[in-house]
Amino acid sequence: MDTGASDRRLLPDRQLDLGQPGMLGLRHEWAILFQCVFFLLLLDFFVLRKVRSNLRNHVALTIFWICIGMLYNVHIWYLYGPDQAIYWFSGFTLEWMLSMDNLVVFSLIMTTYRVPACLTRKALFVGIVGCVVMRLGFFLALEHILKHEKILQVCMGIVLMASGGHAMFEDDNEGDVVDTYVVRATKACLGSRLEQRYDTETCRLFVYQDGKYRATLLVFVILLLEITDLMFALDSVSAKIAAVPNQFIAYSSTVMAVFSLRAAFFIVHDLVQQIEVLKYGVAFIVAYIGVQLILSTFRYVPEWSTCAVSGLVILTCLMARCCVPSKARSS
């Protein structure tokens, strides 16, 4: 008899069951996961956000967060055995593949609405918290969400195609960010509750002015990021559930991947800011993602296709930059 296998803990069942007795009413596995996430958020907010912002440090932070994920994978291996550890690693890798399009769209949003560098980290930190909560809700209500998945995918695909085309042909000095139609529509809904500027001095989400609190443009950008992540999460969560049998393994691998993906965003964004031609490459990728979302409602589209197209477009842009003389680029 294999005593080692009998000593392995039983994983949570396929349905999320957070009401079992344990710490704060949670099962032991979920309590450990949420404690780890809370600690990592504190580490990111109080320590890592002070790291100087440059491409080299962003690469180092991405590697650091990937190593944190692999340590958690070792924890899964120790508690539940190699089979579940392989499932967890597959979920982690799948989340990376399915989230590369998120990074490109996030970079487009940050560029389009000219988010100051000092506020980018804060926007993405709030985005992480929203992502952790939102993905948990998706796993809880997956069956009800998937009923409307195709309609939402088509709508999101049309929006991304329009956004990609607009970003490809717009002029960099076309006007102020408050003149965009989305900001004008938001202003029409919120009225004086929307402050048409970023608070670059105190980096606050809300400012108190004329006897009432007003939301800055940073709140507007964070809402856009969350809505974008919401749309893309429909596809990634359904794919994760299909590929990873256990919901605890699927959700924990998603959460750990999100931290490293946030760091990877800065690499993508830095490259777009430093290499002018990448602006057009990113716009093309966003438009392609929109087409892919619409096509995926009618026929199967491989998960790796976005990564392949994105990598090919970025490589083409880098080669084009190297071929163009420096004098021509400066002019």
GROMACS .gro file of N, CA and C in nm, residues 177-297:
model
  363
  177VAL      N    1  -0.682   6.487  -2.362
  177VAL     CA    2  -0.749   6.362  -2.331
  177VAL      C    3  -0.896   6.382  -2.301
  178VAL      N    4  -0.935   6.497  -2.245
  178VAL     CA    5  -1.074   6.521  -2.207
  178VAL      C    6  -1.163   6.539  -2.330
  179ASP      N    7  -1.102   6.554  -2.450
  179ASP     CA    8  -1.181   6.572  -2.570
  179ASP      C    9  -1.224   6.440  -2.633
  180THR      N   10  -1.178   6.326  -2.580
  180THR     CA   11  -1.217   6.198  -2.636
  180THR      C   12  -1.365   6.172  -2.609
  181TYR      N   13  -1.426   6.098  -2.701
  181TYR     CA   14  -1.571   6.079  -2.692
  181TYR      C   15  -1.612   6.001  -2.568
  182VAL      N   16  -1.526   5.908  -2.523
  182VAL     CA   17  -1.560   5.829  -2.405
  182VAL      C   18  -1.561   5.917  -2.280
  183VAL      N   19  -1.461   6.006  -2.269
  183VAL     CA   20  -1.458   6.097  -2.154
  183VAL      C   21  -1.576   6.193  -2.159
  184ARG      N   22  -1.610   6.241  -2.278
  184ARG     CA   23  -1.724   6.331  -2.290
  184ARG      C   24  -1.853   6.261  -2.250
  185ALA      N   25  -1.867   6.133  -2.289
  185ALA     CA   26  -1.988   6.057  -2.252
  185ALA      C   27  -1.993   6.036  -2.102
  186THR      N   28  -1.878   6.005  -2.040
  186THR     CA   29  -1.874   5.989  -1.895
  186THR      C   30  -1.907   6.118  -1.824
  187LYS      N   31  -1.854   6.229  -1.878
  187LYS     CA   32  -1.883   6.360  -1.820
  187LYS      C   33  -2.032   6.392  -1.827
  188ALA      N   34  -2.097   6.352  -1.936
  188ALA     CA   35  -2.240   6.376  -1.950
  188ALA      C   36  -2.319   6.297  -1.846
  189CYS      N   37  -2.270   6.177  -1.809
  189CYS     CA   38  -2.340   6.094  -1.710
  189CYS      C   39  -2.315   6.143  -1.567
  190LEU      N   40  -2.190   6.177  -1.536
  190LEU     CA   41  -2.154   6.214  -1.398
  190LEU      C   42  -2.165   6.363  -1.372
  191GLY      N   43  -2.162   6.442  -1.477
  191GLY     CA   44  -2.172   6.587  -1.458
  191GLY      C   45  -2.051   6.642  -1.383
  192SER      N   46  -2.079   6.722  -1.282
  192SER     CA   47  -1.970   6.786  -1.207
  192SER      C   48  -1.898   6.690  -1.113
  193ARG      N   49  -1.946   6.566  -1.103
  193ARG     CA   50  -1.879   6.467  -1.017
  193ARG      C   51  -1.749   6.414  -1.079
  194LEU      N   52  -1.725   6.441  -1.208
  194LEU     CA   53  -1.603   6.398  -1.274
  194LEU      C   54  -1.509   6.516  -1.290
  195GLU      N   55  -1.394   6.507  -1.227
  195GLU     CA   56  -1.291   6.610  -1.241
  195GLU      C   57  -1.206   6.576  -1.364
  196GLN      N   58  -1.198   6.670  -1.457
  196GLN     CA   59  -1.134   6.642  -1.585
  196GLN      C   60  -0.982   6.660  -1.579
  197ARG      N   61  -0.920   6.594  -1.486
  197ARG     CA   62  -0.774   6.599  -1.473
  197ARG      C   63  -0.729   6.484  -1.384
  198TYR      N   64  -0.598   6.460  -1.384
  198TYR     CA   65  -0.535   6.365  -1.293
  198TYR      C   66  -0.478   6.441  -1.174
  199ASP      N   67  -0.487   6.382  -1.057
  199ASP     CA   68  -0.429   6.442  -0.937
  199ASP      C   69  -0.284   6.394  -0.925
  200THR      N   70  -0.193   6.463  -0.993
  200THR     CA   71  -0.053   6.423  -0.995
  200THR      C   72   0.022   6.465  -0.870
  201GLU      N   73  -0.036   6.553  -0.790
  201GLU     CA   74   0.033   6.601  -0.670
  201GLU      C   75   0.021   6.502  -0.554
  202THR      N   76  -0.102   6.461  -0.524
  202THR     CA   77  -0.124   6.368  -0.412
  202THR      C   78  -0.163   6.228  -0.458
  203CYS      N   79  -0.180   6.209  -0.590
  203CYS     CA   80  -0.212   6.077  -0.648
  203CYS      C   81  -0.339   6.018  -0.590
  204ARG      N   82  -0.439   6.100  -0.568
  204ARG     CA   83  -0.566   6.052  -0.511
  204ARG      C   84  -0.663   6.016  -0.622
  205LEU      N   85  -0.754   5.924  -0.587
  205LEU     CA   86  -0.860   5.886  -0.680
  205LEU      C   87  -0.972   5.989  -0.680
  206PHE      N   88  -0.999   6.046  -0.563
  206PHE     CA   89  -1.106   6.145  -0.548
  206PHE      C   90  -1.048   6.271  -0.486
  207VAL      N   91  -1.098   6.385  -0.530
  207VAL     CA   92  -1.055   6.513  -0.474
  207VAL      C   93  -1.177   6.586  -0.420
  208TYR      N   94  -1.155   6.660  -0.313
  208TYR     CA   95  -1.264   6.737  -0.251
  208TYR      C   96  -1.256   6.879  -0.302
  209GLN      N   97  -1.362   6.921  -0.370
  209GLN     CA   98  -1.363   7.054  -0.430
  209GLN      C   99  -1.506   7.108  -0.434
  210ASP      N  100  -1.519   7.235  -0.399
  210ASP     CA  101  -1.650   7.303  -0.400
  210ASP      C  102  -1.753   7.229  -0.314
  211GLY      N  103  -1.706   7.177  -0.199
  211GLY     CA  104  -1.798   7.115  -0.104
  211GLY      C  105  -1.842   6.974  -0.138
  212LYS      N  106  -1.780   6.909  -0.234
  212LYS     CA  107  -1.818   6.771  -0.267
  212LYS      C  108  -1.698   6.697  -0.327
  213TYR      N  109  -1.704   6.563  -0.315
  213TYR     CA  110  -1.597   6.481  -0.370
  213TYR      C  111  -1.620   6.458  -0.519
  214ARG      N  112  -1.511   6.464  -0.593
  214ARG     CA  113  -1.516   6.443  -0.737
  214ARG      C  114  -1.416   6.334  -0.776
  215ALA      N  115  -1.457   6.252  -0.872
  215ALA     CA  116  -1.370   6.146  -0.922
  215ALA      C  117  -1.274   6.204  -1.025
  216THR      N  118  -1.145   6.171  -1.012
  216THR     CA  119  -1.048   6.216  -1.110
  216THR      C  120  -1.050   6.125  -1.232
  217LEU      N  121  -0.975   6.160  -1.334
  217LEU     CA  122  -0.968   6.076  -1.453
  217LEU      C  123  -0.907   5.940  -1.424
  218LEU      N  124  -0.831   5.930  -1.314
  218LEU     CA  125  -0.773   5.800  -1.278
  218LEU      C  126  -0.882   5.699  -1.246
  219VAL      N  127  -0.989   5.741  -1.182
  219VAL     CA  128  -1.103   5.652  -1.154
  219VAL      C  129  -1.163   5.604  -1.285
  220PHE      N  130  -1.175   5.695  -1.380
  220PHE     CA  131  -1.229   5.660  -1.511
  220PHE      C  132  -1.142   5.555  -1.580
  221VAL      N  133  -1.009   5.572  -1.574
  221VAL     CA  134  -0.917   5.478  -1.637
  221VAL      C  135  -0.923   5.342  -1.568
  222ILE      N  136  -0.930   5.342  -1.434
  222ILE     CA  137  -0.938   5.215  -1.361
  222ILE      C  138  -1.066   5.139  -1.398
  223LEU      N  139  -1.176   5.210  -1.414
  223LEU     CA  140  -1.300   5.146  -1.456
  223LEU      C  141  -1.286   5.084  -1.595
  224LEU      N  142  -1.217   5.155  -1.684
  224LEU     CA  143  -1.193   5.099  -1.818
  224LEU      C  144  -1.109   4.971  -1.810
  225LEU      N  145  -1.006   4.973  -1.724
  225LEU     CA  146  -0.922   4.855  -1.708
  225LEU      C  147  -1.002   4.737  -1.654
  226GLU      N  148  -1.087   4.766  -1.556
  226GLU     CA  149  -1.167   4.658  -1.495
  226GLU      C  150  -1.269   4.602  -1.594
  227ILE      N  151  -1.331   4.689  -1.673
  227ILE     CA  152  -1.428   4.643  -1.773
  227ILE      C  153  -1.358   4.558  -1.879
  228THR      N  154  -1.239   4.603  -1.921
  228THR     CA  155  -1.162   4.525  -2.019
  228THR      C  156  -1.125   4.388  -1.963
  229ASP      N  157  -1.076   4.386  -1.839
  229ASP     CA  158  -1.041   4.258  -1.776
  229ASP      C  159  -1.164   4.170  -1.760
  230LEU      N  160  -1.278   4.232  -1.731
  230LEU     CA  161  -1.403   4.158  -1.716
  230LEU      C  162  -1.438   4.084  -1.845
  231MET      N  163  -1.424   4.153  -1.958
  231MET     CA  164  -1.459   4.092  -2.086
  231MET      C  165  -1.363   3.977  -2.121
  232PHE      N  166  -1.234   4.001  -2.101
  232PHE     CA  167  -1.136   3.897  -2.134
  232PHE      C  168  -1.142   3.781  -2.036
  233ALA      N  169  -1.185   3.807  -1.913
  233ALA     CA  170  -1.192   3.701  -1.813
  233ALA      C  171  -1.296   3.595  -1.849
  234LEU      N  172  -1.398   3.635  -1.924
  234LEU     CA  173  -1.500   3.538  -1.965
  234LEU      C  174  -1.437   3.423  -2.042
  235ASP      N  175  -1.345   3.457  -2.131
  235ASP     CA  176  -1.281   3.354  -2.214
  235ASP      C  177  -1.179   3.275  -2.133
  236SER      N  178  -1.097   3.346  -2.054
  236SER     CA  179  -0.989   3.278  -1.981
  236SER      C  180  -1.043   3.187  -1.871
  237VAL      N  181  -1.146   3.230  -1.798
  237VAL     CA  182  -1.201   3.149  -1.690
  237VAL      C  183  -1.266   3.022  -1.745
  238SER      N  184  -1.340   3.036  -1.853
  238SER     CA  185  -1.403   2.917  -1.912
  238SER      C  186  -1.297   2.819  -1.964
  239ALA      N  187  -1.189   2.873  -2.022
  239ALA     CA  188  -1.081   2.786  -2.070
  239ALA      C  189  -1.009   2.718  -1.953
  240LYS      N  190  -0.990   2.791  -1.843
  240LYS     CA  191  -0.923   2.734  -1.727
  240LYS      C  192  -1.005   2.621  -1.665
  241ILE      N  193  -1.135   2.642  -1.656
  241ILE     CA  194  -1.221   2.539  -1.599
  241ILE      C  195  -1.217   2.412  -1.685
  242ALA      N  196  -1.211   2.431  -1.817
  242ALA     CA  197  -1.208   2.315  -1.906
  242ALA      C  198  -1.074   2.241  -1.899
  243ALA      N  199  -0.965   2.316  -1.878
  243ALA     CA  200  -0.832   2.255  -1.880
  243ALA      C  201  -0.787   2.202  -1.744
  244VAL      N  202  -0.835   2.265  -1.636
  244VAL     CA  203  -0.792   2.229  -1.500
  244VAL      C  204  -0.915   2.177  -1.425
  245PRO      N  205  -0.920   2.049  -1.388
  245PRO     CA  206  -1.040   1.990  -1.329
  245PRO      C  207  -1.082   2.053  -1.197
  246ASN      N  208  -0.987   2.092  -1.112
  246ASN     CA  209  -1.020   2.138  -0.979
  246ASN      C  210  -1.023   2.291  -0.973
  247GLN      N  211  -1.130   2.348  -0.918
  247GLN     CA  212  -1.147   2.493  -0.918
  247GLN      C  213  -1.047   2.562  -0.827
  248PHE      N  214  -1.008   2.498  -0.719
  248PHE     CA  215  -0.908   2.558  -0.631
  248PHE      C  216  -0.775   2.573  -0.704
  249ILE      N  217  -0.733   2.471  -0.776
  249ILE     CA  218  -0.610   2.476  -0.853
  249ILE      C  219  -0.621   2.582  -0.963
  250ALA      N  220  -0.735   2.587  -1.030
  250ALA     CA  221  -0.755   2.683  -1.139
  250ALA      C  222  -0.751   2.827  -1.086
  251TYR      N  223  -0.820   2.852  -0.976
  251TYR     CA  224  -0.827   2.989  -0.924
  251TYR      C  225  -0.694   3.034  -0.866
  252SER      N  226  -0.628   2.949  -0.788
  252SER     CA  227  -0.501   2.988  -0.725
  252SER      C  228  -0.393   3.012  -0.831
  253SER      N  229  -0.390   2.933  -0.938
  253SER     CA  230  -0.293   2.956  -1.044
  253SER      C  231  -0.322   3.087  -1.117
  254THR      N  232  -0.449   3.121  -1.131
  254THR     CA  233  -0.486   3.248  -1.194
  254THR      C  234  -0.438   3.365  -1.111
  255VAL      N  235  -0.464   3.361  -0.981
  255VAL     CA  236  -0.427   3.472  -0.893
  255VAL      C  237  -0.276   3.493  -0.892
  256MET      N  238  -0.199   3.386  -0.882
  256MET     CA  239  -0.054   3.400  -0.879
  256MET      C  240   0.000   3.450  -1.013
  257ALA      N  241  -0.064   3.413  -1.121
  257ALA     CA  242  -0.019   3.461  -1.252
  257ALA      C  243  -0.046   3.610  -1.269
  258VAL      N  244  -0.152   3.661  -1.206
  258VAL     CA  245  -0.189   3.801  -1.221
  258VAL      C  246  -0.077   3.893  -1.171
  259PHE      N  247  -0.012   3.856  -1.061
  259PHE     CA  248   0.095   3.940  -1.007
  259PHE      C  249   0.210   3.953  -1.107
  260SER      N  250   0.251   3.843  -1.167
  260SER     CA  251   0.361   3.849  -1.264
  260SER      C  252   0.318   3.919  -1.392
  261LEU      N  253   0.191   3.905  -1.430
  261LEU     CA  254   0.142   3.972  -1.550
  261LEU      C  255   0.140   4.123  -1.531
  262ARG      N  256   0.111   4.168  -1.409
  262ARG     CA  257   0.113   4.312  -1.383
  262ARG      C  258   0.253   4.368  -1.405
  263ALA      N  259   0.354   4.296  -1.358
  263ALA     CA  260   0.492   4.341  -1.379
  263ALA      C  261   0.528   4.336  -1.527
  264ALA      N  262   0.479   4.234  -1.597
  264ALA     CA  263   0.508   4.222  -1.741
  264ALA      C  264   0.443   4.335  -1.820
  265PHE      N  265   0.333   4.391  -1.769
  265PHE     CA  266   0.270   4.503  -1.838
  265PHE      C  267   0.367   4.618  -1.857
  266PHE      N  268   0.446   4.647  -1.754
  266PHE     CA  269   0.537   4.760  -1.762
  266PHE      C  270   0.643   4.738  -1.869
  267ILE      N  271   0.682   4.612  -1.892
  267ILE     CA  272   0.777   4.584  -2.000
  267ILE      C  273   0.715   4.619  -2.134
  268VAL      N  274   0.591   4.572  -2.157
  268VAL     CA  275   0.521   4.602  -2.281
  268VAL      C  276   0.502   4.753  -2.297
  269HIS      N  277   0.460   4.819  -2.190
  269HIS     CA  278   0.432   4.963  -2.196
  269HIS      C  279   0.560   5.042  -2.221
  270ASP      N  280   0.669   5.002  -2.156
  270ASP     CA  281   0.796   5.071  -2.176
  270ASP      C  282   0.843   5.060  -2.321
  271LEU      N  283   0.830   4.942  -2.378
  271LEU     CA  284   0.871   4.923  -2.517
  271LEU      C  285   0.787   5.008  -2.612
  272VAL      N  286   0.656   5.016  -2.585
  272VAL     CA  287   0.568   5.097  -2.669
  272VAL      C  288   0.605   5.244  -2.660
  273GLN      N  289   0.640   5.291  -2.539
  273GLN     CA  290   0.676   5.432  -2.521
  273GLN      C  291   0.811   5.465  -2.584
  274GLN      N  292   0.903   5.370  -2.581
  274GLN     CA  293   1.038   5.397  -2.629
  274GLN      C  294   1.054   5.376  -2.779
  275ILE      N  295   0.973   5.288  -2.836
  275ILE     CA  296   0.984   5.257  -2.978
  275ILE      C  297   0.856   5.304  -3.047
  276GLU      N  298   0.867   5.411  -3.125
  276GLU     CA  299   0.751   5.477  -3.183
  276GLU      C  300   0.668   5.385  -3.271
  277VAL      N  301   0.737   5.301  -3.351
  277VAL     CA  302   0.665   5.217  -3.446
  277VAL      C  303   0.580   5.112  -3.376
  278LEU      N  304   0.612   5.079  -3.250
  278LEU     CA  305   0.532   4.980  -3.177
  278LEU      C  306   0.390   5.029  -3.151
  279LYS      N  307   0.371   5.160  -3.154
  279LYS     CA  308   0.235   5.213  -3.137
  279LYS      C  309   0.141   5.154  -3.241
  280TYR      N  310   0.189   5.146  -3.365
  280TYR     CA  311   0.106   5.093  -3.473
  280TYR      C  312   0.093   4.941  -3.461
  281GLY      N  313   0.199   4.877  -3.414
  281GLY     CA  314   0.190   4.733  -3.392
  281GLY      C  315   0.088   4.697  -3.285
  282VAL      N  316   0.088   4.773  -3.174
  282VAL     CA  317  -0.008   4.750  -3.066
  282VAL      C  318  -0.150   4.774  -3.116
  283ALA      N  319  -0.169   4.881  -3.192
  283ALA     CA  320  -0.303   4.909  -3.246
  283ALA      C  321  -0.351   4.796  -3.336
  284PHE      N  322  -0.259   4.741  -3.417
  284PHE     CA  323  -0.296   4.628  -3.504
  284PHE      C  324  -0.333   4.505  -3.422
  285ILE      N  325  -0.254   4.479  -3.316
  285ILE     CA  326  -0.281   4.362  -3.232
  285ILE      C  327  -0.418   4.375  -3.165
  286VAL      N  328  -0.449   4.496  -3.115
  286VAL     CA  329  -0.579   4.518  -3.051
  286VAL      C  330  -0.693   4.493  -3.149
  287ALA      N  331  -0.678   4.543  -3.273
  287ALA     CA  332  -0.781   4.520  -3.374
  287ALA      C  333  -0.793   4.370  -3.406
  288TYR      N  334  -0.679   4.301  -3.412
  288TYR     CA  335  -0.681   4.157  -3.438
  288TYR      C  336  -0.752   4.082  -3.325
  289ILE      N  337  -0.727   4.124  -3.200
  289ILE     CA  338  -0.793   4.060  -3.087
  289ILE      C  339  -0.945   4.076  -3.098
  290GLY      N  340  -0.988   4.195  -3.143
  290GLY     CA  341  -1.131   4.216  -3.164
  290GLY      C  342  -1.189   4.121  -3.267
  291VAL      N  343  -1.117   4.103  -3.379
  291VAL     CA  344  -1.162   4.009  -3.482
  291VAL      C  345  -1.164   3.867  -3.427
  292GLN      N  346  -1.061   3.832  -3.348
  292GLN     CA  347  -1.053   3.698  -3.292
  292GLN      C  348  -1.170   3.670  -3.197
  293LEU      N  349  -1.206   3.769  -3.116
  293LEU     CA  350  -1.318   3.750  -3.023
  293LEU      C  351  -1.447   3.722  -3.098
  294ILE      N  352  -1.468   3.793  -3.208
  294ILE     CA  353  -1.591   3.772  -3.285
  294ILE      C  354  -1.589   3.636  -3.353
  295LEU      N  355  -1.474   3.600  -3.413
  295LEU     CA  356  -1.465   3.471  -3.482
  295LEU      C  357  -1.478   3.354  -3.385
  296SER      N  358  -1.429   3.372  -3.261
  296SER     CA  359  -1.433   3.262  -3.164
  296SER      C  360  -1.574   3.225  -3.122
  297THR      N  361  -1.670   3.314  -3.148
  297THR     CA  362  -1.809   3.280  -3.115
  297THR      C  363  -1.870   3.185  -3.217
   0.00000   0.00000   0.00000
